[in-house]
Coordinates of N, CA and C in Angstrom, one line a residue:
X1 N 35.9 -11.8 -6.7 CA 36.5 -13.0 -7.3 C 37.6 -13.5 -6.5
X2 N 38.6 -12.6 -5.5 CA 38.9 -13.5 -5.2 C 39.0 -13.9 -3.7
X3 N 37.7 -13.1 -3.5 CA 37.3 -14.1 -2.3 C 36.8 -15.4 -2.7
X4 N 36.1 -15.9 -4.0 CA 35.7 -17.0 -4.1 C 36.6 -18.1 -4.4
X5 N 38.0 -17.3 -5.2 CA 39.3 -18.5 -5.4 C 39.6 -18.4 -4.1
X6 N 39.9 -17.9 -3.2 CA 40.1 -18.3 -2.0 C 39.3 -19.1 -1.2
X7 N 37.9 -19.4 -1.1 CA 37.2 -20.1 -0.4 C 37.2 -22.0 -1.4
X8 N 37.6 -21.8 -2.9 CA 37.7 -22.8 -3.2 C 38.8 -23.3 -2.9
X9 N 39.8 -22.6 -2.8 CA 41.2 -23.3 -2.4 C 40.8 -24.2 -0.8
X10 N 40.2 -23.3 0.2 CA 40.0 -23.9 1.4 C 39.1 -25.3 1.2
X11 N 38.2 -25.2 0.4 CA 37.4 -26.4 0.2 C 38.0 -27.4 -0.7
X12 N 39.2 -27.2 -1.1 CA 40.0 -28.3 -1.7 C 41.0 -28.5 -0.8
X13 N 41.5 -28.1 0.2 CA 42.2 -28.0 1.3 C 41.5 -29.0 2.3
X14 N 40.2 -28.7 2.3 CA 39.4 -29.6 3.0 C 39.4 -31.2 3.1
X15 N 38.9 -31.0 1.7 CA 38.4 -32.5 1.3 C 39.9 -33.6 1.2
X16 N 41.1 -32.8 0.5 CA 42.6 -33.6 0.8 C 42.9 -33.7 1.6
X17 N 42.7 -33.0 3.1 CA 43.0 -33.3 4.1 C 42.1 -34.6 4.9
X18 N 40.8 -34.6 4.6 CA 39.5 -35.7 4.8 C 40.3 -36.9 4.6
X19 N 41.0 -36.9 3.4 CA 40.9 -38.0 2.1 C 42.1 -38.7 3.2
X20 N 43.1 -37.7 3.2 CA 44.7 -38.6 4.3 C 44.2 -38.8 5.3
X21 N 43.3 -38.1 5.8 CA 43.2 -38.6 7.6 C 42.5 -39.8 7.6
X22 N 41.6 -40.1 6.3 CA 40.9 -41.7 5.9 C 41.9 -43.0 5.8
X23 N 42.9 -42.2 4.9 CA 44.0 -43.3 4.8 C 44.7 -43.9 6.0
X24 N 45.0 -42.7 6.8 CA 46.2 -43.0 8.0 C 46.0 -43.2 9.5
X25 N 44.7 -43.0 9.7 CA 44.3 -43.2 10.8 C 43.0 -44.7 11.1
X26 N 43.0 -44.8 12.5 CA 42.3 -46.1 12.7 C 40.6 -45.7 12.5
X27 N 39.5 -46.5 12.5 CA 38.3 -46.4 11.7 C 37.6 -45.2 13.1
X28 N 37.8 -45.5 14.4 CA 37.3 -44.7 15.6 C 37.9 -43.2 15.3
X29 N 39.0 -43.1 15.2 CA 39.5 -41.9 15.0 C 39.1 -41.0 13.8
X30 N 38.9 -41.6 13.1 CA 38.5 -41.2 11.6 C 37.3 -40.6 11.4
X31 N 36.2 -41.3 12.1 CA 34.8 -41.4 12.0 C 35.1 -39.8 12.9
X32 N 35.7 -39.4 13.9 CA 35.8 -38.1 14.4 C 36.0 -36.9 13.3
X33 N 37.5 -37.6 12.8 CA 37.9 -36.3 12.3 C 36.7 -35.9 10.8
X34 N 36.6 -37.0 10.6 CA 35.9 -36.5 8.9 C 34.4 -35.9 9.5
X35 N 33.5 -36.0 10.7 CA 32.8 -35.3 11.1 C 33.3 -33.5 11.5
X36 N 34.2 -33.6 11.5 CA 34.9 -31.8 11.9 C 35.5 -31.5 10.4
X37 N 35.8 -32.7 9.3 CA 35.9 -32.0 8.1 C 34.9 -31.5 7.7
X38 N 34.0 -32.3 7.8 CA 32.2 -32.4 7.3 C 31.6 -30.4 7.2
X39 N 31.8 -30.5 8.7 CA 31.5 -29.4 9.2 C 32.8 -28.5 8.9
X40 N 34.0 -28.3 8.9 CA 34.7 -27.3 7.8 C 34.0 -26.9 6.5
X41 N 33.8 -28.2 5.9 CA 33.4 -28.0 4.8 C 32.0 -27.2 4.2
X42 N 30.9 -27.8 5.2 CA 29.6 -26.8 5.4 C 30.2 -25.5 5.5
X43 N 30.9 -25.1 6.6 CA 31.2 -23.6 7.0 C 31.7 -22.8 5.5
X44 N 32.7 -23.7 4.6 CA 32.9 -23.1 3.6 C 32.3 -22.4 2.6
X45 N 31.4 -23.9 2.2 CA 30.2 -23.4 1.5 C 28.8 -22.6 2.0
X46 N 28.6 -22.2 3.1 CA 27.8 -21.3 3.7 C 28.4 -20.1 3.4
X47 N 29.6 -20.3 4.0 CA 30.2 -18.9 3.5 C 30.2 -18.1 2.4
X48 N 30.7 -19.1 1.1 CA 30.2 -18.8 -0.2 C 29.1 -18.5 -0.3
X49 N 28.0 -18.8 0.0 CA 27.4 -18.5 -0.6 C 26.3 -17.0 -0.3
X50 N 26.7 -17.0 1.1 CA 26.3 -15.4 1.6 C 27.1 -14.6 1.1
X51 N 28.6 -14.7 0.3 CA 29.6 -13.6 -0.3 C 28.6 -13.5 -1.5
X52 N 28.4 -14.6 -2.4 CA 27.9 -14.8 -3.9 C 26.2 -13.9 -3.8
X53 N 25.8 -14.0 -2.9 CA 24.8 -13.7 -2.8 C 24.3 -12.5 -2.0
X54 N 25.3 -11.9 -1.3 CA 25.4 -11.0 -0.4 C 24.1 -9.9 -0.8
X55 N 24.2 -9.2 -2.5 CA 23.1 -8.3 -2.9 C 22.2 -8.6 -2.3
X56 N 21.9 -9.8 -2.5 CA 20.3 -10.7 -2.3 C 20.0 -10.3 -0.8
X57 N 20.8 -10.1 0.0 CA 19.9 -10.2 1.1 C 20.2 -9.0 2.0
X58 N 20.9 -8.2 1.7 CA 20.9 -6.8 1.9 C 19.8 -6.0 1.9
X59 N 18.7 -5.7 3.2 CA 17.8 -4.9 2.8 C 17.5 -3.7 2.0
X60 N 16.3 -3.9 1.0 CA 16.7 -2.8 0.0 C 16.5 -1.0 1.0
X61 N 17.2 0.0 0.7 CA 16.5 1.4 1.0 C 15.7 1.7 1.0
X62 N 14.5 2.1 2.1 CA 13.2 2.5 2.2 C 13.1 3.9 1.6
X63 N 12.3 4.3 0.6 CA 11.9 5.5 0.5 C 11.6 6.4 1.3
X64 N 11.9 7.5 1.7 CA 11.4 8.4 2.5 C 10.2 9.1 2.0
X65 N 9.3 9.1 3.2 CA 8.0 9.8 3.2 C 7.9 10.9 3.2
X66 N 7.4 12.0 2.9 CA 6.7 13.6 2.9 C 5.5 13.6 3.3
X67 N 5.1 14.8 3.7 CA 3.9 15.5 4.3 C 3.4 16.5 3.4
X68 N 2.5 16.4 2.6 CA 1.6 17.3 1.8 C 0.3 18.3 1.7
X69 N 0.6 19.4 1.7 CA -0.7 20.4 2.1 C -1.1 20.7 0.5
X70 N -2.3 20.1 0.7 CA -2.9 20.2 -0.7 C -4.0 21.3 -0.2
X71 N -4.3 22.4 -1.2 CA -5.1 23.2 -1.0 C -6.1 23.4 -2.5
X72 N -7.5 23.0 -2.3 CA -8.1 23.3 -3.4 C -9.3 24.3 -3.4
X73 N -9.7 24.9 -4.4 CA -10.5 26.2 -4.2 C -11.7 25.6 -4.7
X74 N -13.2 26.0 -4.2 CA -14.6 25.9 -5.2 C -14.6 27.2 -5.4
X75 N -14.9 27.2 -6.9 CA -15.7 28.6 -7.4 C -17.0 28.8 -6.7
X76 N -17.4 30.1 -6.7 CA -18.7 30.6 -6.3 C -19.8 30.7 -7.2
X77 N -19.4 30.0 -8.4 CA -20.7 29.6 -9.4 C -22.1 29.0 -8.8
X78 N -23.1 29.5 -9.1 CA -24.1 28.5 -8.5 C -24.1 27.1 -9.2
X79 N -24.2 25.8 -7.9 CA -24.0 24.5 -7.9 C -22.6 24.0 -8.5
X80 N -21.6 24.8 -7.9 CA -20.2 24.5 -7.9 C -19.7 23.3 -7.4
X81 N -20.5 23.4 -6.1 CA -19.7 22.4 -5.1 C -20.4 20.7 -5.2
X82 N -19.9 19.8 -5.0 CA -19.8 18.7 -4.9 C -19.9 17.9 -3.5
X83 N -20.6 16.9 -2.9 CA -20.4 15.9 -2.4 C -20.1 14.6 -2.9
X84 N -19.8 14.5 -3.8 CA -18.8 13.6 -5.0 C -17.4 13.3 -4.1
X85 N -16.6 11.8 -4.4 CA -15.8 11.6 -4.1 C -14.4 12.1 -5.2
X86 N -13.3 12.7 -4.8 CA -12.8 13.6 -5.5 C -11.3 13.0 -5.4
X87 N -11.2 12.2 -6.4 CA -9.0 11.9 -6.4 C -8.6 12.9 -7.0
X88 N -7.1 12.8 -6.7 CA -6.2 13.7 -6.9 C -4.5 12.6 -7.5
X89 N -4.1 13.4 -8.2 CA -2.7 12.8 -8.5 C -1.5 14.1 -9.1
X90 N -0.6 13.5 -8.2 CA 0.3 14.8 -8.6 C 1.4 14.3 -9.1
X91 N 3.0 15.4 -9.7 CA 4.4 14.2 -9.4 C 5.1 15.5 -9.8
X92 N 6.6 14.5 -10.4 CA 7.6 15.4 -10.5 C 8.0 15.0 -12.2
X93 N 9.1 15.5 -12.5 CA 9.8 15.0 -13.9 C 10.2 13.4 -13.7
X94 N 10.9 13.4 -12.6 CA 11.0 12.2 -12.4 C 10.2 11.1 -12.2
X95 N 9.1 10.9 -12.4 CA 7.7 10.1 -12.8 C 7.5 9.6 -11.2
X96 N 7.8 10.2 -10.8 CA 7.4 10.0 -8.8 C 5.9 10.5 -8.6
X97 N 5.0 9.1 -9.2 CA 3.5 9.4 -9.1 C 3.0 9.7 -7.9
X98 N 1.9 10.4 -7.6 CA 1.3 10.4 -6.0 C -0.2 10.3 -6.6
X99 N -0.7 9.1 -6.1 CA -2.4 8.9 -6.5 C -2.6 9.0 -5.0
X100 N -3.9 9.8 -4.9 CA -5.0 10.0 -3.7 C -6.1 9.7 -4.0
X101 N -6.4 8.4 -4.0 CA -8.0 8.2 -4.6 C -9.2 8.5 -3.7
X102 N -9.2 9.2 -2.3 CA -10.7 9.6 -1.4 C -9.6 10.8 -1.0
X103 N -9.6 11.8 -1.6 CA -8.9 13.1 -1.6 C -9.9 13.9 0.1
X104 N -11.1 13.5 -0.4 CA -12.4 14.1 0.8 C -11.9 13.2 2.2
X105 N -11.4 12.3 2.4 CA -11.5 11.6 3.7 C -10.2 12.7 3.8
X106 N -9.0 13.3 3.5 CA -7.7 13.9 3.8 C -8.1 15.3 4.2
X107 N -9.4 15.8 4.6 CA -9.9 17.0 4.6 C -9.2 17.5 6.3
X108 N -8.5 18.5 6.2 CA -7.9 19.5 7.2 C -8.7 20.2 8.0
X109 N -9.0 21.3 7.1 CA -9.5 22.3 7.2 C -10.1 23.4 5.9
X110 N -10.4 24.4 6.7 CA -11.3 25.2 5.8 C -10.3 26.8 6.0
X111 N -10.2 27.0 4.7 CA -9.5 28.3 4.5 C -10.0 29.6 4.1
X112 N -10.0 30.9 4.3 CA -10.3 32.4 3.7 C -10.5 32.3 2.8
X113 N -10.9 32.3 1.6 CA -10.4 32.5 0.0 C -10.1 33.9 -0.3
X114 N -9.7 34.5 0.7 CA -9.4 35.8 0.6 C -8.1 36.5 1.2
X115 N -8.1 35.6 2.6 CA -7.0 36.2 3.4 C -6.8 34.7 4.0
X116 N -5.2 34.7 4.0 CA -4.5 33.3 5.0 C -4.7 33.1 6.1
X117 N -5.9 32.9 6.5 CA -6.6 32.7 8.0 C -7.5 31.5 7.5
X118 N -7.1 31.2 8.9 CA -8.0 29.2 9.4 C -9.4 29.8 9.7
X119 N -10.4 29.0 9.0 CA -11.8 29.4 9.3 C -12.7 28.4 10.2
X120 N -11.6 27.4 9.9 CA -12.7 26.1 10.7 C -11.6 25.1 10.5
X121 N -10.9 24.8 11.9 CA -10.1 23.3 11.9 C -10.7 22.2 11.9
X122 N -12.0 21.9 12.4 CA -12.8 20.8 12.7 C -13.2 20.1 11.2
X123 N -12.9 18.8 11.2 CA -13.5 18.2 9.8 C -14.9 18.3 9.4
X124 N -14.9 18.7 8.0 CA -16.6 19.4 7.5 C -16.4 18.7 6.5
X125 N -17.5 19.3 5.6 CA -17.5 18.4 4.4 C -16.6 19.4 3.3
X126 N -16.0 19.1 2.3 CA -15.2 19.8 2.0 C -16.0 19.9 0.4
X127 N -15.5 20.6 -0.6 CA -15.6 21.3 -1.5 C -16.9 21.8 -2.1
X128 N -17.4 22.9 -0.8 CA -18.6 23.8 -0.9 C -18.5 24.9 -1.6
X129 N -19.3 25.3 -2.1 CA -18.8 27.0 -3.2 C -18.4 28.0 -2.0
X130 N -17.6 28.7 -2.8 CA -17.0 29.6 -2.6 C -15.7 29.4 -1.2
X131 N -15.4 28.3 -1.3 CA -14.6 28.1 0.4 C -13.1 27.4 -0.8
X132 N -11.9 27.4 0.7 CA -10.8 26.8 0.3 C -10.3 26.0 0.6
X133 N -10.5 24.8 0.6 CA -10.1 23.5 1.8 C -8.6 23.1 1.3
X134 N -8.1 22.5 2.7 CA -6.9 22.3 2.7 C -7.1 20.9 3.5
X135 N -6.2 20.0 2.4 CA -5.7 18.6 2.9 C -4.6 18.4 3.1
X136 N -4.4 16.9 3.9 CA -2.8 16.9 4.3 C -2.9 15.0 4.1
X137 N -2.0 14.8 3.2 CA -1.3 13.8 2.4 C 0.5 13.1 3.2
X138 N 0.3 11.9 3.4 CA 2.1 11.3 3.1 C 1.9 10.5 2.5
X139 N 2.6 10.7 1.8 CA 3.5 10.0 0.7 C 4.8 9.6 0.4
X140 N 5.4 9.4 -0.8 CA 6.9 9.2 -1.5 C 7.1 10.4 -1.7
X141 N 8.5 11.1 -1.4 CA 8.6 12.1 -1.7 C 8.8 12.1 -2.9
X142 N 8.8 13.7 -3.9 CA 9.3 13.7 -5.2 C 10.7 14.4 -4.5
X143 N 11.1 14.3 -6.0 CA 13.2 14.5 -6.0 C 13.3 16.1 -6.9
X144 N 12.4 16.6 -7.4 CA 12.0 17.4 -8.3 C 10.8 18.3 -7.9
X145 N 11.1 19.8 -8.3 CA 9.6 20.8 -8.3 C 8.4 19.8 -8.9
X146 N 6.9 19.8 -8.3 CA 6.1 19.2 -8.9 C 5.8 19.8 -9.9
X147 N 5.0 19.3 -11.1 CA 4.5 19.9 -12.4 C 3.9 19.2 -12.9
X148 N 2.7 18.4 -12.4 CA 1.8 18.1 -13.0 C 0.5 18.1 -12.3
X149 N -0.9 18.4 -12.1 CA -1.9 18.0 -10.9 C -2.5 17.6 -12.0
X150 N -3.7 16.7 -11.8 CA -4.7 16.1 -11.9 C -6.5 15.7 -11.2
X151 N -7.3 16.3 -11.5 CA -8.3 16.0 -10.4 C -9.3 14.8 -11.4
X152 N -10.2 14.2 -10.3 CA -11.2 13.5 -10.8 C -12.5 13.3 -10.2
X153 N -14.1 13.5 -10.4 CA -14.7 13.4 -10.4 C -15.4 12.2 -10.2
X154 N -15.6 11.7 -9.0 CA -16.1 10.3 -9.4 C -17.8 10.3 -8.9
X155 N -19.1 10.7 -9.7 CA -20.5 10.6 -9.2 C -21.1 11.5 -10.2
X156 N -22.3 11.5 -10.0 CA -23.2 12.3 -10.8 C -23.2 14.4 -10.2
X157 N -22.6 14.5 -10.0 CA -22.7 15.7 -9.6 C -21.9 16.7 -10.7
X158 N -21.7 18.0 -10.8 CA -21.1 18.6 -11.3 C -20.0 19.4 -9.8
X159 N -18.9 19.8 -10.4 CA -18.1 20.3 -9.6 C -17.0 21.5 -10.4
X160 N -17.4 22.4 -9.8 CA -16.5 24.0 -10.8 C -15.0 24.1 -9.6
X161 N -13.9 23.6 -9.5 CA -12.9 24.1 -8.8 C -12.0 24.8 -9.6
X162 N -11.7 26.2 -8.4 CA -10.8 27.2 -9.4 C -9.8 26.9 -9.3
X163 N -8.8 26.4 -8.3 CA -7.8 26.2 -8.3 C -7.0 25.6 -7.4
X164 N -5.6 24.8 -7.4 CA -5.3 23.7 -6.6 C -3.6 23.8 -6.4
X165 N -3.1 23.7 -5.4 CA -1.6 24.0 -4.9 C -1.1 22.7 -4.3
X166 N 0.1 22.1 -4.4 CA 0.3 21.5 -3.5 C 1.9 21.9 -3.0
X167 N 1.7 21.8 -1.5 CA 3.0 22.4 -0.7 C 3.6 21.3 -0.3
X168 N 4.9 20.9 0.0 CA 5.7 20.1 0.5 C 6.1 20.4 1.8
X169 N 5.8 19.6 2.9 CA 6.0 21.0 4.3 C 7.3 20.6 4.7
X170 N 8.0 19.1 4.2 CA 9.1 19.1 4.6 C 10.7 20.2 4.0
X171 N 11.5 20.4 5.3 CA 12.6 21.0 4.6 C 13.0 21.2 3.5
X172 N 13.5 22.5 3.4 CA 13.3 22.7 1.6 C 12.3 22.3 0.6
X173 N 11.2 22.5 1.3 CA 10.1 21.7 0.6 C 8.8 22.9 -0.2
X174 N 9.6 24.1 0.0 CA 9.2 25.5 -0.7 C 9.9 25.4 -2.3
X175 N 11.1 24.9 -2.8 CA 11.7 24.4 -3.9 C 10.9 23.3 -4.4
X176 N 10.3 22.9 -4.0 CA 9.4 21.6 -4.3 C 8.3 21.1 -4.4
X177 N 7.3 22.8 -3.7 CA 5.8 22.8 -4.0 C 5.9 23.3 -5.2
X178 N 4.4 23.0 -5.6 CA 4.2 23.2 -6.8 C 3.5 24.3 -7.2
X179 N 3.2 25.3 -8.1 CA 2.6 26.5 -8.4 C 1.2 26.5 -8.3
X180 N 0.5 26.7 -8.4 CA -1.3 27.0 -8.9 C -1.6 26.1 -10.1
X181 N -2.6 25.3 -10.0 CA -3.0 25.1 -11.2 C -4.4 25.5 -11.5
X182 N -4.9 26.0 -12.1 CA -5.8 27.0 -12.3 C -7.2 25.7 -13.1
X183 N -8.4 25.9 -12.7 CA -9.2 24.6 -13.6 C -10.3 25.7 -14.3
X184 N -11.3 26.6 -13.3 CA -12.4 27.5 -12.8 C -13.3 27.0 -14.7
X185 N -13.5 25.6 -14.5 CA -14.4 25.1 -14.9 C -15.1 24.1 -14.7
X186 N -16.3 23.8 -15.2 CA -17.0 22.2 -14.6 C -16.0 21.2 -15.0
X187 N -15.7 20.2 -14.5 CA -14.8 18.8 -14.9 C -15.8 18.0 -15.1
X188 N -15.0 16.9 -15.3 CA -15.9 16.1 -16.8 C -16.1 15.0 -15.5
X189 N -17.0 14.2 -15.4 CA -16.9 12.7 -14.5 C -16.1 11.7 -15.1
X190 N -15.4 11.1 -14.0 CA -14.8 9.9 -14.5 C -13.5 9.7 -14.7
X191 N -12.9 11.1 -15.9 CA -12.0 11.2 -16.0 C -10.8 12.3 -15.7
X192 N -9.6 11.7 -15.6 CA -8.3 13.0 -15.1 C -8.3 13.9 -15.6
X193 N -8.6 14.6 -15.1 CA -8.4 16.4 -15.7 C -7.6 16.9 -15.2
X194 N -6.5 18.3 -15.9 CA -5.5 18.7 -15.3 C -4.4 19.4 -16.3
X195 N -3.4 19.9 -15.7 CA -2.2 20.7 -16.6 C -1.2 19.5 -16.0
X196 N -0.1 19.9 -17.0 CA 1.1 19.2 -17.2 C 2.0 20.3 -17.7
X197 N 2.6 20.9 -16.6 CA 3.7 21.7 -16.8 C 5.3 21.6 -16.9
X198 N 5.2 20.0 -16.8 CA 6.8 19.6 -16.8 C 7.4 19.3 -18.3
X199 N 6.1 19.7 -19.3 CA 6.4 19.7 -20.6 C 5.6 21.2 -20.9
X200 N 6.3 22.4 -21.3 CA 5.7 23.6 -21.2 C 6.4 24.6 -22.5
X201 N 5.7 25.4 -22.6 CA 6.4 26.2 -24.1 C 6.1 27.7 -23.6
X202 N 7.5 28.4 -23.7 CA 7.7 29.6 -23.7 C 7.1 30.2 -25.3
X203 N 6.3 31.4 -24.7 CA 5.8 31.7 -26.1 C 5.5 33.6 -25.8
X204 N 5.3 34.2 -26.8 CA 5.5 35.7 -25.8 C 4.3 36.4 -25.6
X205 N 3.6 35.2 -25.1 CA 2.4 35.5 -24.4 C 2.6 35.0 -22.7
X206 N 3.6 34.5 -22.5 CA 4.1 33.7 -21.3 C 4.6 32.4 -21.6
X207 N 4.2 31.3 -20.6 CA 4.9 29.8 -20.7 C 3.3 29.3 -21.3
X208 N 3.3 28.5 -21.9 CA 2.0 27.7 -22.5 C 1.9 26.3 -21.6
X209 N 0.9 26.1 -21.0 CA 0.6 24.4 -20.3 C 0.1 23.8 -20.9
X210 N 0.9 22.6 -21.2 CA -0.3 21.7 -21.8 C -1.2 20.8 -20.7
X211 N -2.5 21.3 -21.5 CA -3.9 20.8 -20.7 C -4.4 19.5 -20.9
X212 N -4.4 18.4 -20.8 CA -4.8 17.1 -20.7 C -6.0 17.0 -20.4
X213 N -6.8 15.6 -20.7 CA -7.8 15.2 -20.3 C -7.4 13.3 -20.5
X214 N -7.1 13.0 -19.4 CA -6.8 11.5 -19.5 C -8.1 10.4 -18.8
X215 N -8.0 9.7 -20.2 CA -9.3 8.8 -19.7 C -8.5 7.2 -19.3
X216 N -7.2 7.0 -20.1 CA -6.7 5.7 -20.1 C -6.0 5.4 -18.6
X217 N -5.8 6.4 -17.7 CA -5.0 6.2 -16.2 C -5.8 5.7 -15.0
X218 N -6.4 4.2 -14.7 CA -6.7 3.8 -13.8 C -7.2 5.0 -12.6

């Protein structure tokens, strides 16, 4: 505020000074000076109006991106596995959504289901029975431990996955993966399947998850 009573004072400073040098001077002279008022006067109000408006054009803060090792398991059921296109969506408390809608094009590699050893770096096709593929995702980071996954089925196929992790690889990003979410049954087509642990009930059988089945999330 009072930068702007100050810039109005100069623009009333302005224009009185225009007005006498109109009075007192010859028409050649004049025609000078009130061109360099002119232009005082623009400078003022330019000025104003980058202070008044300053928010406005301050580039907003870019979110910062993360690196994600998503790891998902096929059960060894017979006709477990899928060539189905397979999303994924994960987040935090803080509703920091992450949608993957061709989860299968993010394919890494192929993991042990038994021991933490690389079986195959080369891109294959990913969720075959009994194997562990690991993908790698960037995104928005979350601000919060994740607690929620979601998978989805999109084709005629059936698909049994037992279970799904996602790691955060950036610093301190062991605080901020997310646990196991356990499915080791057929999923439905079409729609999100998944736990939601960021709303959870201690009970003295353990923590309870609540299990979802969302049909209304794009």
């Amino acid at each position: 505020m009072y930068i702007f009573h100050v810039l109005m004072s100069l623009i009333r400073i302005s224009v009185t000074s225009r007005y006498k040098i109109f009075c007192l001077k010859d028409k050649a002279k004049m025609g000078l000076l009130t061109d360099n008022g002119w232009q005082f006067l623009c400078c003022c109000v330019l000025l104003l109006v980058i202070v008044a408006g300053g928010e406005s054009i301050v580039a907003p803060e870019l979110k910062k991106n993360c690196t994600y090792l998503i790891t998902v398991e096929t059960t060894c059921t017979w006709g477990a596995e899928t060539s189905n296109n397979v999303s994924l969506r994960f987040g935090d408390t803080n509703s920091n959504d992450i949608l993957v809608r061709h989860l299968n094009s993010k394919h890494l590699r192929k993991v042990d289901p038994l021991e933490p050893e690389i079986l195959d770096d080369m891109p294959r096709k990913p969720f075959q029975a009994c194997m562990v593929d690991q993908f790698e995702v960037k995104a928005a980071c979350v601000e919060s431990p994740i607690c929620y996954l979601y998978l989805k089925l999109i084709g005629n196929d059936d698909w049994r996955p037992g279970f799904a992790q996602v790691q955060v690889l950036e610093a301190e990003g062991s605080r901020l993966s997310s646990d196991y979410f356990y499915f080791r049954r057929y999923l439905p087509r079409h729609v999100w399947h998944g736990s939601d642990a960021c709303d959870s009930e201690d009970t003295p059988f353990g923590t309870k998850k609540k299990r979802k089945v969302y049909r209304n999330i794009p």
